[in-house]
Coordinates of N, CA and C and ligand atoms in Angstrom, one line a residue:
X1 N 17.6 -16.9 4.6 CA 17.0 -16.6 5.9 C 15.6 -17.3 6.0
X2 N 15.4 -17.9 7.2 CA 14.1 -18.5 7.5 C 13.0 -17.4 7.3
X3 N 11.9 -17.8 6.7 CA 10.8 -16.8 6.5 C 10.3 -16.3 7.8
X4 N 10.3 -17.1 8.8 CA 9.8 -16.7 10.1 C 10.7 -15.6 10.8
X5 N 12.0 -15.6 10.4 CA 12.8 -14.6 11.1 C 13.2 -13.4 10.2
X6 N 12.5 -13.4 9.0 CA 12.8 -12.3 8.0 C 12.3 -11.0 8.6
X7 N 13.1 -10.0 8.7 CA 12.6 -8.7 9.2 C 11.7 -8.0 8.2
X8 N 10.4 -7.9 8.5 CA 9.5 -7.3 7.5 C 8.8 -6.2 8.3
X9 N 8.5 -5.1 7.5 CA 7.7 -4.0 8.1 C 6.5 -3.7 7.2
X10 N 5.3 -3.7 7.8 CA 4.2 -3.3 7.0 C 3.9 -1.8 7.4
X11 N 3.9 -0.9 6.4 CA 3.6 0.5 6.6 C 2.2 0.7 6.3
X12 N 1.5 1.4 7.2 CA 0.1 1.6 7.1 C -0.2 3.1 7.1
X13 N -0.5 3.7 5.9 CA -0.8 5.1 5.8 C -2.2 5.3 6.1
X14 N -2.5 6.2 7.1 CA -3.9 6.4 7.5 C -4.3 7.9 7.5
X15 N -5.5 8.1 7.1 CA -6.2 9.4 7.4 C -7.7 9.1 7.7
X16 N -8.0 9.3 8.9 CA -9.4 9.0 9.4 C -9.8 7.6 9.1
X17 N -9.1 6.7 9.8 CA -9.4 5.2 9.7 C -9.6 4.6 11.1
X18 N -10.1 5.4 12.0 CA -10.2 5.0 13.4 C -10.9 3.7 13.6
X19 N -12.0 3.4 12.9 CA -12.7 2.2 13.1 C -12.1 1.0 12.4
X20 N -11.1 1.3 11.5 CA -10.5 0.2 10.7 C -9.2 -0.2 11.2
X21 N -8.4 0.7 11.8 CA -7.0 0.5 12.1 C -6.8 -0.6 13.1
X22 N -7.6 -0.6 14.2 CA -7.4 -1.7 15.2 C -7.5 -3.1 14.7
X23 N -8.6 -3.4 14.0 CA -8.7 -4.8 13.5 C -7.7 -5.1 12.4
X24 N -7.3 -4.0 11.6 CA -6.2 -4.3 10.6 C -4.9 -4.6 11.2
X25 N -4.5 -3.8 12.2 CA -3.2 -4.0 12.9 C -3.2 -5.4 13.6
X26 N -4.3 -5.7 14.3 CA -4.4 -7.0 15.0 C -4.4 -8.1 14.0
X27 N -5.1 -7.9 12.9 CA -5.1 -9.0 11.8 C -3.7 -9.3 11.3
X28 N -2.9 -8.2 11.1 CA -1.6 -8.4 10.5 C -0.7 -9.1 11.6
X29 N -0.8 -8.6 12.8 CA 0.1 -9.2 13.9 C -0.3 -10.7 14.1
X30 N -1.6 -11.0 14.0 CA -2.0 -12.4 14.2 C -1.5 -13.4 13.1
X31 N -1.3 -12.8 11.9 CA -1.0 -13.7 10.8 C 0.4 -13.6 10.3
X32 N 1.3 -13.0 11.2 CA 2.7 -12.9 10.8 C 3.6 -13.2 12.0
X33 N 4.8 -13.6 11.7 CA 5.7 -13.9 12.9 C 6.2 -12.7 13.6
X34 N 6.8 -12.9 14.8 CA 7.2 -11.8 15.7 C 8.2 -10.8 15.0
X35 N 9.0 -11.3 14.0 CA 9.9 -10.4 13.3 C 9.2 -9.4 12.4
X36 N 7.9 -9.6 12.2 CA 7.1 -8.7 11.3 C 6.6 -7.5 12.1
X37 N 6.9 -6.3 11.8 CA 6.5 -5.1 12.5 C 5.5 -4.3 11.7
X38 N 4.8 -3.5 12.4 CA 3.7 -2.6 11.8 C 4.0 -1.2 12.2
X39 N 4.1 -0.3 11.1 CA 4.3 1.1 11.4 C 3.1 1.9 10.7
X40 N 2.3 2.5 11.6 CA 1.3 3.4 11.0 C 1.8 4.8 10.9
X41 N 1.5 5.4 9.7 CA 1.9 6.8 9.4 C 0.6 7.5 9.3
X42 N 0.3 8.2 10.3 CA -1.0 8.9 10.3 C -0.8 10.4 10.3
X43 N -1.6 11.1 9.4 CA -1.4 12.5 9.2 C -2.3 13.3 10.2
X44 N -2.1 13.0 11.5 CA -2.9 13.8 12.5 C -4.4 13.7 12.2
X45 N -4.9 12.5 12.0 CA -6.3 12.4 11.6 C -7.2 13.0 12.7
X46 N -8.2 13.8 12.2 CA -9.1 14.4 13.2 C -9.9 13.4 14.0
X47 N -10.1 12.2 13.4 CA -10.8 11.2 14.2 C -10.0 10.5 15.2
X48 N -8.7 10.8 15.3 CA -7.8 10.2 16.3 C -7.4 8.8 16.0
X49 N -7.2 8.5 14.7 CA -6.7 7.2 14.4 C -5.4 6.9 15.1
X50 N -4.5 7.9 15.1 CA -3.2 7.7 15.8 C -3.3 7.3 17.2
X51 N -4.4 7.8 17.9 CA -4.6 7.5 19.3 C -4.8 6.0 19.5
X52 N -5.7 5.4 18.6 CA -6.0 4.0 18.7 C -4.7 3.2 18.6
X53 N -3.8 3.6 17.7 CA -2.5 2.9 17.5 C -1.6 3.1 18.7
X54 N -1.6 4.3 19.2 CA -0.8 4.5 20.5 C -1.2 3.6 21.6
X55 N -2.5 3.4 21.7 CA -3.0 2.5 22.7 C -2.6 1.1 22.5
X56 N -2.7 0.6 21.2 CA -2.2 -0.7 20.9 C -0.7 -0.9 21.2
X57 N 0.1 0.1 20.8 CA 1.5 0.1 21.1 C 1.8 0.0 22.6
X58 N 1.0 0.8 23.3 CA 1.3 0.8 24.8 C 0.9 -0.6 25.4
X59 N -0.2 -1.2 24.9 CA -0.6 -2.5 25.4 C 0.5 -3.5 25.1
X60 N 1.1 -3.4 23.9 CA 2.1 -4.3 23.5 C 3.3 -4.2 24.4
X61 N 3.7 -2.9 24.7 CA 4.9 -2.7 25.5 C 4.7 -3.3 26.9
X62 N 3.5 -3.3 27.4 CA 3.2 -3.9 28.7 C 3.5 -5.4 28.7
X63 N 3.4 -6.0 27.5 CA 3.6 -7.5 27.4 C 5.1 -7.8 26.9
X64 N 5.9 -6.7 26.8 CA 7.3 -6.8 26.4 C 7.4 -6.9 24.9
X65 N 6.4 -6.7 24.1 CA 6.5 -6.8 22.6 C 6.6 -5.3 22.1
X66 N 7.2 -5.2 20.9 CA 7.4 -3.9 20.3 C 7.1 -4.0 18.8
X67 N 6.0 -4.6 18.5 CA 5.8 -4.8 17.0 C 5.0 -3.7 16.4
X68 N 4.4 -2.8 17.2 CA 3.5 -1.8 16.6 C 4.1 -0.4 17.0
X69 N 4.1 0.5 16.0 CA 4.4 1.9 16.3 C 3.6 2.8 15.4
X70 N 3.5 4.1 15.9 CA 2.8 5.1 15.1 C 3.6 6.3 14.9
X71 N 3.6 6.8 13.7 CA 4.2 8.2 13.5 C 3.0 9.1 13.2
X72 N 2.9 10.1 14.1 CA 1.8 11.1 13.9 C 2.5 12.3 13.2
X73 N 2.2 12.5 11.9 CA 2.7 13.6 11.2 C 1.8 14.8 11.4
X74 N 2.4 15.9 11.8 CA 1.7 17.1 12.0 C 2.2 18.2 11.0
X75 N 1.2 18.8 10.2 CA 1.6 19.8 9.3 C 2.1 19.2 8.0
X76 N 1.9 17.9 7.8 CA 2.3 17.2 6.5 C 1.2 16.3 6.1
X77 N 0.9 16.2 4.8 CA -0.2 15.4 4.4 C 0.1 14.8 3.0
X78 N -0.5 13.6 2.8 CA -0.4 13.0 1.5 C 0.0 11.6 1.5
X79 N -0.7 10.8 0.7 CA -0.6 9.3 0.7 C 0.9 8.9 0.4
X80 N 1.4 9.4 -0.8 CA 2.7 8.9 -1.2 C 3.8 9.3 -0.2
X81 N 3.8 10.5 0.3 CA 4.8 10.9 1.2 C 4.7 10.2 2.5
X82 N 3.5 9.8 2.9 CA 3.3 9.0 4.1 C 3.9 7.6 3.9
X83 N 3.7 7.0 2.8 CA 4.2 5.6 2.6 C 5.8 5.7 2.5
X84 N 6.3 6.8 1.8 CA 7.7 6.9 1.7 C 8.4 7.1 3.0
X85 N 7.7 7.9 3.9 CA 8.2 8.2 5.2 C 8.3 6.9 6.0
X86 N 7.3 6.1 5.9 CA 7.3 4.8 6.6 C 8.4 3.9 6.0
X87 N 8.6 3.9 4.7 CA 9.6 3.0 4.1 C 11.0 3.5 4.7
X88 N 11.2 4.8 4.7 CA 12.5 5.3 5.2 C 12.8 4.8 6.6
X89 N 11.8 4.9 7.5 CA 11.9 4.4 8.9 C 12.2 2.9 8.9
X90 N 11.4 2.2 8.1 CA 11.5 0.7 8.1 C 12.9 0.3 7.7
X91 N 13.5 1.0 6.7 CA 14.8 0.6 6.2 C 15.9 1.1 7.2
X92 N 15.8 2.3 7.6 CA 16.9 2.9 8.4 C 16.8 2.5 9.9
X93 N 15.6 2.4 10.4 CA 15.6 2.1 11.9 C 15.2 0.7 12.2
X94 N 14.4 0.1 11.4 CA 14.0 -1.3 11.7 C 14.9 -2.4 11.0
X95 N 15.7 -1.9 10.1 CA 16.5 -2.9 9.3 C 15.7 -3.9 8.5
X96 N 14.5 -3.4 8.0 CA 13.6 -4.3 7.3 C 14.2 -4.8 6.0
X97 N 14.1 -6.0 5.7 CA 14.6 -6.6 4.5 C 13.5 -6.5 3.4
X98 N 12.2 -6.5 3.9 CA 11.0 -6.4 3.1 C 10.1 -5.4 3.7
X99 N 9.5 -4.5 2.8 CA 8.5 -3.6 3.3 C 7.2 -3.8 2.5
X100 N 6.1 -3.9 3.2 CA 4.8 -4.0 2.6 C 4.0 -2.8 2.9
X101 N 3.0 -2.5 2.1 CA 2.0 -1.5 2.5 C 0.7 -1.7 1.8
X102 N -0.3 -1.1 2.3 CA -1.7 -1.4 1.8 C -2.7 -0.3 2.3
X103 N -3.9 -0.3 1.7 CA -4.9 0.6 2.2 C -5.3 0.1 3.6
X104 N -5.8 1.1 4.4 CA -6.1 0.7 5.8 C -7.6 0.7 6.1
X105 N -8.4 0.4 5.1 CA -9.8 0.4 5.2 C -10.4 -1.1 5.3
X106 N -9.5 -2.0 5.4 CA -9.8 -3.5 5.4 C -10.3 -4.0 4.1
X107 N -10.1 -3.2 3.0 CA -10.5 -3.6 1.7 C -9.4 -4.6 1.2
X108 N -8.2 -4.5 1.7 CA -7.1 -5.5 1.4 C -7.0 -6.3 2.6
X109 N -7.3 -7.6 2.5 CA -7.4 -8.5 3.8 C -6.0 -8.7 4.4
X110 N -5.9 -8.5 5.7 CA -4.6 -8.6 6.4 C -4.1 -10.1 6.2
X111 N -5.0 -11.0 6.0 CA -4.5 -12.4 5.8 C -3.7 -12.6 4.5
X112 N -3.8 -11.6 3.6 CA -3.1 -11.7 2.3 C -1.7 -11.2 2.5
X113 N -1.4 -10.4 3.5 CA 0.0 -9.9 3.7 C 1.1 -11.0 3.6
X114 N 0.9 -12.1 4.4 CA 1.9 -13.1 4.3 C 2.1 -13.7 2.9
X115 N 1.0 -13.7 2.1 CA 1.2 -14.2 0.7 C 2.1 -13.4 -0.1
X116 N 2.0 -12.0 0.1 CA 2.9 -11.1 -0.6 C 4.4 -11.4 -0.1
X117 N 4.5 -11.5 1.2 CA 5.9 -11.7 1.7 C 6.5 -13.1 1.2
X118 N 5.6 -14.1 1.1 CA 6.1 -15.4 0.6 C 6.5 -15.3 -0.8
X119 N 5.9 -14.4 -1.6 CA 6.3 -14.3 -3.0 C 7.7 -13.7 -3.1
X120 N 8.0 -12.8 -2.2 CA 9.3 -12.2 -2.1 C 10.3 -13.3 -1.7
X121 N 10.0 -14.0 -0.6 CA 10.9 -15.1 -0.2 C 11.1 -16.1 -1.2
X122 N 10.1 -16.3 -2.2 CA 10.3 -17.2 -3.2 C 11.1 -16.7 -4.4
X123 N 11.5 -15.4 -4.3 CA 12.4 -14.9 -5.4 C 12.0 -13.6 -6.0
X124 N 10.8 -13.1 -5.8 CA 10.4 -11.9 -6.4 C 11.1 -10.7 -5.7
X125 N 11.3 -9.6 -6.4 CA 11.8 -8.4 -5.8 C 10.6 -7.5 -5.4
X126 N 9.6 -7.5 -6.2 CA 8.3 -6.8 -5.8 C 7.1 -7.7 -6.0
X127 N 6.2 -7.7 -5.1 CA 5.0 -8.5 -5.2 C 3.8 -7.5 -5.1
X128 N 2.9 -7.7 -6.1 CA 1.8 -6.8 -6.2 C 0.5 -7.6 -6.0
X129 N -0.3 -7.1 -5.0 CA -1.6 -7.7 -4.8 C -2.4 -7.3 -6.0
X130 N -3.0 -8.3 -6.7 CA -3.7 -8.0 -8.0 C -5.1 -8.4 -8.0
X131 N -6.0 -7.5 -8.4 CA -7.4 -7.9 -8.6 C -7.7 -8.4 -10.0
X132 N -6.7 -8.2 -10.9 CA -7.0 -8.5 -12.3 C -6.3 -9.6 -12.9
X133 N -6.0 -10.6 -12.0 CA -5.5 -11.9 -12.5 C -6.4 -13.0 -11.9
X134 N -6.3 -14.2 -12.5 CA -7.2 -15.3 -12.1 C -7.0 -15.5 -10.6
X135 N -8.1 -15.6 -9.8 CA -8.1 -15.8 -8.4 C -8.3 -14.4 -7.7
X136 N -8.1 -13.3 -8.4 CA -8.3 -12.0 -7.9 C -9.7 -11.5 -8.3
X137 N -10.2 -10.5 -7.6 CA -11.5 -9.9 -7.9 C -11.6 -8.5 -7.2
X138 N -12.5 -7.7 -7.7 CA -12.8 -6.4 -7.1 C -14.3 -6.4 -6.7
X139 N -14.6 -6.7 -5.5 CA -15.9 -6.6 -5.0 C -16.3 -5.3 -4.4
X140 N -15.3 -4.4 -4.4 CA -15.5 -3.1 -3.7 C -16.1 -2.0 -4.5
X141 N -15.9 -2.1 -5.8 CA -16.2 -1.0 -6.7 C -17.4 -1.3 -7.6
X142 N -18.1 -0.3 -8.0 CA -19.2 -0.5 -9.0 C -18.6 -0.6 -10.4
X143 N -19.5 -0.8 -11.3 CA -19.1 -1.1 -12.7 C -18.3 0.0 -13.3
X144 N -18.7 1.3 -13.0 CA -18.0 2.4 -13.6 C -16.5 2.4 -13.2
X145 N -16.3 2.3 -11.9 CA -14.9 2.4 -11.3 C -14.1 1.2 -11.8
X146 N -14.8 0.0 -11.9 CA -14.0 -1.2 -12.3 C -13.7 -1.1 -13.8
X147 N -14.6 -0.5 -14.6 CA -14.3 -0.4 -16.0 C -13.2 0.6 -16.2
X148 N -13.2 1.7 -15.5 CA -12.2 2.7 -15.6 C -10.8 2.1 -15.2
X149 N -10.8 1.3 -14.1 CA -9.6 0.7 -13.7 C -9.0 -0.2 -14.8
X150 N -9.9 -1.0 -15.4 CA -9.5 -1.9 -16.5 C -8.9 -1.1 -17.7
X151 N -9.5 0.1 -18.0 CA -9.0 0.9 -19.1 C -7.7 1.5 -18.8
X152 N -7.5 2.0 -17.5 CA -6.2 2.6 -17.1 C -5.2 1.5 -17.1
X153 N -5.5 0.3 -16.6 CA -4.5 -0.8 -16.5 C -4.2 -1.3 -17.9
X154 N -5.2 -1.2 -18.8 CA -4.9 -1.6 -20.2 C -3.9 -0.7 -20.8
X155 N -4.1 0.6 -20.6 CA -3.2 1.6 -21.1 C -1.8 1.5 -20.5
X156 N -1.8 1.3 -19.1 CA -0.5 1.1 -18.4 C 0.2 -0.2 -18.9
X157 N -0.5 -1.2 -19.2 CA 0.1 -2.4 -19.8 C 0.8 -2.2 -21.1
X158 N 0.1 -1.4 -21.9 CA 0.7 -1.1 -23.2 C 2.0 -0.2 -23.1
X159 N 1.9 0.8 -22.1 CA 3.0 1.7 -22.0 C 4.1 1.1 -21.2
X160 N 3.8 0.4 -20.1 CA 4.9 0.0 -19.2 C 5.3 -1.4 -19.4
X161 N 4.3 -2.3 -19.7 CA 4.7 -3.7 -19.9 C 3.5 -4.6 -19.5
X162 N 3.4 -5.8 -20.2 CA 2.3 -6.7 -19.9 C 2.5 -7.5 -18.6
X163 N 3.6 -7.4 -17.9 CA 3.9 -8.2 -16.8 C 2.9 -8.0 -15.6
X164 N 2.3 -6.8 -15.6 CA 1.4 -6.5 -14.4 C 0.0 -6.1 -15.0
X165 N -1.0 -6.6 -14.3 CA -2.4 -6.3 -14.7 C -3.1 -5.4 -13.8
X166 N -2.5 -5.1 -12.6 CA -3.1 -4.2 -11.6 C -2.0 -3.2 -11.2
X167 N -1.8 -2.3 -12.1 CA -0.7 -1.2 -11.9 C -1.2 -0.2 -10.8
X168 N -2.5 -0.2 -10.5 CA -2.9 0.8 -9.6 C -3.3 0.2 -8.2
X169 N -2.7 -1.0 -8.0 CA -3.0 -1.9 -6.8 C -2.9 -1.1 -5.5
X170 N -1.7 -0.7 -5.2 CA -1.5 -0.1 -3.9 C -1.3 -1.1 -2.7
X171 N -1.3 -2.4 -3.1 CA -1.1 -3.5 -2.1 C 0.2 -4.2 -2.5
X172 N 1.3 -3.8 -1.9 CA 2.7 -4.1 -2.4 C 3.6 -4.6 -1.3
X173 N 4.5 -5.5 -1.7 CA 5.6 -5.9 -0.9 C 6.9 -5.7 -1.8
X174 N 7.9 -5.1 -1.2 CA 9.1 -4.9 -2.0 C 10.4 -5.2 -1.1
X175 N 11.4 -5.7 -1.8 CA 12.7 -5.9 -1.1 C 13.3 -4.5 -0.8
X176 N 14.1 -4.5 0.3 CA 14.8 -3.3 0.7 C 15.6 -2.7 -0.5
X177 N 16.3 -3.6 -1.2 CA 17.2 -3.1 -2.3 C 16.4 -2.3 -3.3
X178 N 15.2 -2.7 -3.7 CA 14.4 -2.0 -4.6 C 14.1 -0.6 -4.1
X179 N 13.7 -0.6 -2.8 CA 13.2 0.7 -2.2 C 14.4 1.6 -1.9
X180 N 15.6 1.1 -1.8 CA 16.8 2.0 -1.6 C 17.1 2.7 -2.9
X181 N 16.8 1.9 -4.0 CA 17.1 2.5 -5.4 C 16.0 3.4 -5.9
X182 N 14.8 3.0 -5.6 CA 13.6 3.7 -6.2 C 12.8 4.4 -5.1
X183 N 12.7 5.7 -5.2 CA 11.8 6.4 -4.2 C 10.5 6.7 -4.9
X184 N 9.4 6.7 -4.0 CA 8.1 6.9 -4.6 C 8.0 8.3 -5.1
X185 N 7.3 8.5 -6.2 CA 7.0 9.8 -6.8 C 5.5 10.0 -6.9
X186 N 5.0 11.2 -6.8 CA 3.6 11.5 -7.0 C 3.0 11.9 -5.7
X187 N 1.7 12.1 -5.7 CA 1.1 12.4 -4.4 C -0.1 11.5 -4.0
X188 N -0.6 10.8 -5.0 CA -1.7 9.8 -4.6 C -1.4 8.5 -5.2
X189 N -2.4 7.8 -5.7 CA -2.2 6.4 -6.2 C -1.3 6.2 -7.4
X190 N -1.0 7.3 -8.1 CA -0.2 7.2 -9.3 C 1.2 6.7 -9.0
X191 N 1.7 6.9 -7.8 CA 3.0 6.5 -7.4 C 3.2 5.0 -7.8
X192 N 2.1 4.2 -7.7 CA 2.2 2.8 -7.9 C 2.6 2.4 -9.3
X193 N 2.0 3.0 -10.3 CA 2.4 2.8 -11.7 C 3.8 3.1 -11.9
X194 N 4.2 4.3 -11.3 CA 5.6 4.8 -11.4 C 6.6 3.8 -10.8
X195 N 6.3 3.3 -9.6 CA 7.2 2.4 -8.9 C 7.3 1.1 -9.7
X196 N 6.2 0.6 -10.1 CA 6.2 -0.7 -10.8 C 6.9 -0.6 -12.2
X197 N 6.7 0.5 -12.9 CA 7.3 0.8 -14.2 C 8.8 0.9 -14.0
X198 N 9.3 1.7 -13.0 CA 10.7 1.9 -12.8 C 11.4 0.6 -12.3
X199 N 10.6 -0.2 -11.5 CA 11.2 -1.5 -11.0 C 11.4 -2.5 -12.2
X200 N 10.4 -2.5 -13.1 CA 10.5 -3.4 -14.3 C 11.7 -2.9 -15.2
X201 N 11.8 -1.6 -15.4 CA 12.8 -1.1 -16.2 C 14.2 -1.3 -15.6
X202 N 14.3 -1.4 -14.3 CA 15.6 -1.6 -13.6 C 15.9 -3.1 -13.6
X203 N 15.0 -3.9 -14.1 CA 15.3 -5.4 -14.2 C 14.9 -6.2 -13.0
X204 N 14.1 -5.5 -12.1 CA 13.7 -6.3 -11.0 C 12.5 -7.2 -11.3
X205 N 12.4 -8.3 -10.6 CA 11.4 -9.3 -10.8 C 10.1 -8.9 -10.1
X206 N 9.1 -8.6 -10.9 CA 7.8 -8.1 -10.3 C 6.8 -9.3 -10.5
X207 N 6.2 -9.7 -9.5 CA 5.1 -10.8 -9.7 C 3.8 -10.3 -9.1
X208 N 2.7 -10.9 -9.6 CA 1.4 -10.5 -9.1 C 0.9 -11.7 -8.2
X209 N 0.2 -11.3 -7.1 CA -0.4 -12.2 -6.2 C -1.9 -11.9 -6.2
X210 N -2.7 -12.8 -6.6 CA -4.1 -12.5 -6.7 C -4.7 -12.2 -5.3
X211 N -5.6 -11.2 -5.2 CA -6.3 -11.0 -4.0 C -7.7 -10.5 -4.3
X212 N -8.6 -10.6 -3.3 CA -10.0 -10.2 -3.5 C -10.2 -8.9 -2.7
X213 N -10.4 -7.8 -3.5 CA -10.6 -6.5 -2.8 C -12.1 -6.4 -2.4
X214 N -12.3 -6.2 -1.1 CA -13.7 -6.1 -0.6 C -14.0 -4.7 -0.2
X215 N -15.3 -4.4 0.0 CA -15.7 -3.0 0.3 C -15.0 -2.5 1.6
X216 N -14.7 -1.2 1.6 CA -14.1 -0.6 2.8 C -15.0 -0.9 4.0
X217 N -14.4 -1.2 5.1 CA -15.2 -1.6 6.3 C -16.0 -0.4 6.9
X218 N -15.3 0.6 7.2 CA -16.0 1.8 7.8 C -15.3 3.1 7.2
X219 N -16.0 4.2 7.4 CA -15.4 5.5 7.0 C -15.6 5.7 5.5
X220 N -14.9 6.8 5.0 CA -15.1 7.2 3.6 C -13.9 7.1 2.8
X221 N -14.0 6.8 1.5 CA -12.9 6.8 0.6 C -12.3 8.2 0.4
X222 N -11.0 8.3 0.3 CA -10.4 9.6 0.0 C -10.3 9.8 -1.5
X223 N -10.4 8.8 -2.3 CA -10.4 9.0 -3.7 C -11.7 9.6 -4.2
X224 N -12.8 9.4 -3.5 CA -14.1 9.9 -3.9 C -14.9 8.7 -4.4
X225 N -16.1 9.0 -4.8 CA -17.0 8.0 -5.2 C -17.7 8.3 -6.5
X226 N -17.6 9.5 -7.0 CA -18.3 9.8 -8.3 C -17.4 9.8 -9.5
X227 N -18.0 9.8 -10.7 CA -17.3 9.7 -11.9 C -16.2 10.8 -12.0
X228 N -16.5 12.0 -11.6 CA -15.6 13.1 -11.7 C -14.3 12.9 -10.9
X229 N -14.5 12.4 -9.6 CA -13.4 12.1 -8.8 C -12.5 11.0 -9.5
X230 N -13.1 10.0 -10.1 CA -12.4 9.0 -10.7 C -11.6 9.5 -11.9
X231 N -12.2 10.4 -12.7 CA -11.6 10.9 -13.9 C -10.4 11.8 -13.5
X232 N -10.5 12.6 -12.4 CA -9.4 13.4 -12.0 C -8.2 12.6 -11.6
X233 N -8.5 11.5 -10.8 CA -7.4 10.6 -10.4 C -6.9 9.8 -11.7
X234 N -7.8 9.4 -12.5 CA -7.5 8.6 -13.7 C -6.5 9.3 -14.6
X235 N -6.7 10.7 -14.7 CA -5.8 11.5 -15.6 C -4.4 11.4 -15.1
X236 N -4.2 11.4 -13.7 CA -2.9 11.4 -13.1 C -2.2 10.0 -13.4
X237 N -3.1 8.9 -13.3 CA -2.6 7.6 -13.6 C -2.1 7.4 -15.0
X238 N -2.9 8.0 -15.9 CA -2.5 7.9 -17.3 C -1.2 8.7 -17.5
X239 N -1.0 9.9 -16.9 CA 0.2 10.7 -17.0 C 1.4 9.9 -16.5
X240 N 1.2 9.2 -15.3 CA 2.3 8.4 -14.7 C 2.7 7.3 -15.6
X241 N 1.7 6.6 -16.3 CA 2.1 5.5 -17.2 C 2.8 6.0 -18.4
X242 N 2.4 7.2 -18.9 CA 3.1 7.8 -20.0 C 4.6 8.1 -19.7
X243 N 4.7 8.6 -18.4 CA 6.1 9.1 -18.0 C 7.0 7.9 -17.9
X244 N 6.5 6.7 -17.5 CA 7.5 5.6 -17.3 C 7.4 4.6 -18.5
X245 N 6.8 5.1 -19.6 CA 6.7 4.1 -20.7 C 8.0 3.6 -21.2
X246 N 7.9 2.4 -21.7 CA 9.2 1.7 -22.1 C 10.0 2.5 -23.1
Ligands
GDP301 N1 -1.2 9.3 5.9 C1 -2.1 9.5 4.9 N2 -2.9 8.5 4.5 C2 -3.8 8.7 3.6 C3 -4.0 10.0 3.0 N3 -5.0 10.0 2.1 C4 -5.4 8.7 2.1 N4 -4.7 8.0 3.0 C5 -4.8 6.5 3.3 O1 -4.6 5.9 2.0 C6 -5.3 4.7 1.9 C7 -6.1 4.7 0.7 O2 -7.2 5.6 0.8 P1 -8.7 5.2 0.5 O3 -9.6 6.2 1.1 O4 -8.9 3.8 0.9 O5 -8.7 5.3 -1.1 P2 -9.5 4.4 -2.1 O6 -9.2 3.0 -1.9 O7 -9.0 4.8 -3.5 O8 -11.0 4.7 -1.9 C8 -6.2 4.6 3.2 O9 -5.5 3.8 4.1 C9 -6.2 6.1 3.7 O10 -6.4 6.2 5.0 C10 -3.1 11.1 3.5 O11 -3.2 12.2 3.1 N5 -2.2 10.8 4.4
MG302 MG1 -9.3 2.0 -0.1

């Protein structure tokens, strides 16, 4: 199938990303063909992120386009379940052949989404946006967080396999076949190690696409910013890597 007519859906999990979501959605739409849709899964953000997307979707409908939609989840919360819910809709309702997802704070540039999709079109089953391969970088985090990420990824590399250098990426594109077989597990970023580990074990071709992670545009990180927050999350990452070890 022509890359331009490949049905792709980018799932955008949001919680309080009001100032970021508009430019992110518009950036993705501007750099992808009409067959590429965007689905925001918002957990009823108090800042009204879902409202911004509803307005974008309404503006699109007026021009006869239907590339943007928002699911406002009420009474349900969590990053992993939000992404999985978006994947389920993308596969069942949009007939997506490829699903991508990312952080919605503009730390992952929308211009890199087509590069992940291209990697799939070139034969990969899963494409991982990676900070830790040549051409990639992390300009968003301080030395402590970067060092911890390298340590966790070093451990994950030993446990899961050396094919991936950024197991905690969260910037992913995957073929529908992979996502039909493997459902996300976990509640926060640890799902990523788990998904990549199980994909590798199942024999899927996982490739890394370098990208430069930049500081969050507006709002606050949900991971937290101090050493304690990082260690709490880090412990879950280590546990996930141990669970999917070769
Ligand atoms: N739907 C949903 N999205 C979430 C939740 N927690 C975090 N997110 C989104 O997940 C992404 C990653 O969060 P972020 O704050 O950037 O984490 P960080 O990159 O580790 O600092 C962002 O797009 C958040 O808005 C949640 O409970 N529900
Ligand atoms: Mg982020």
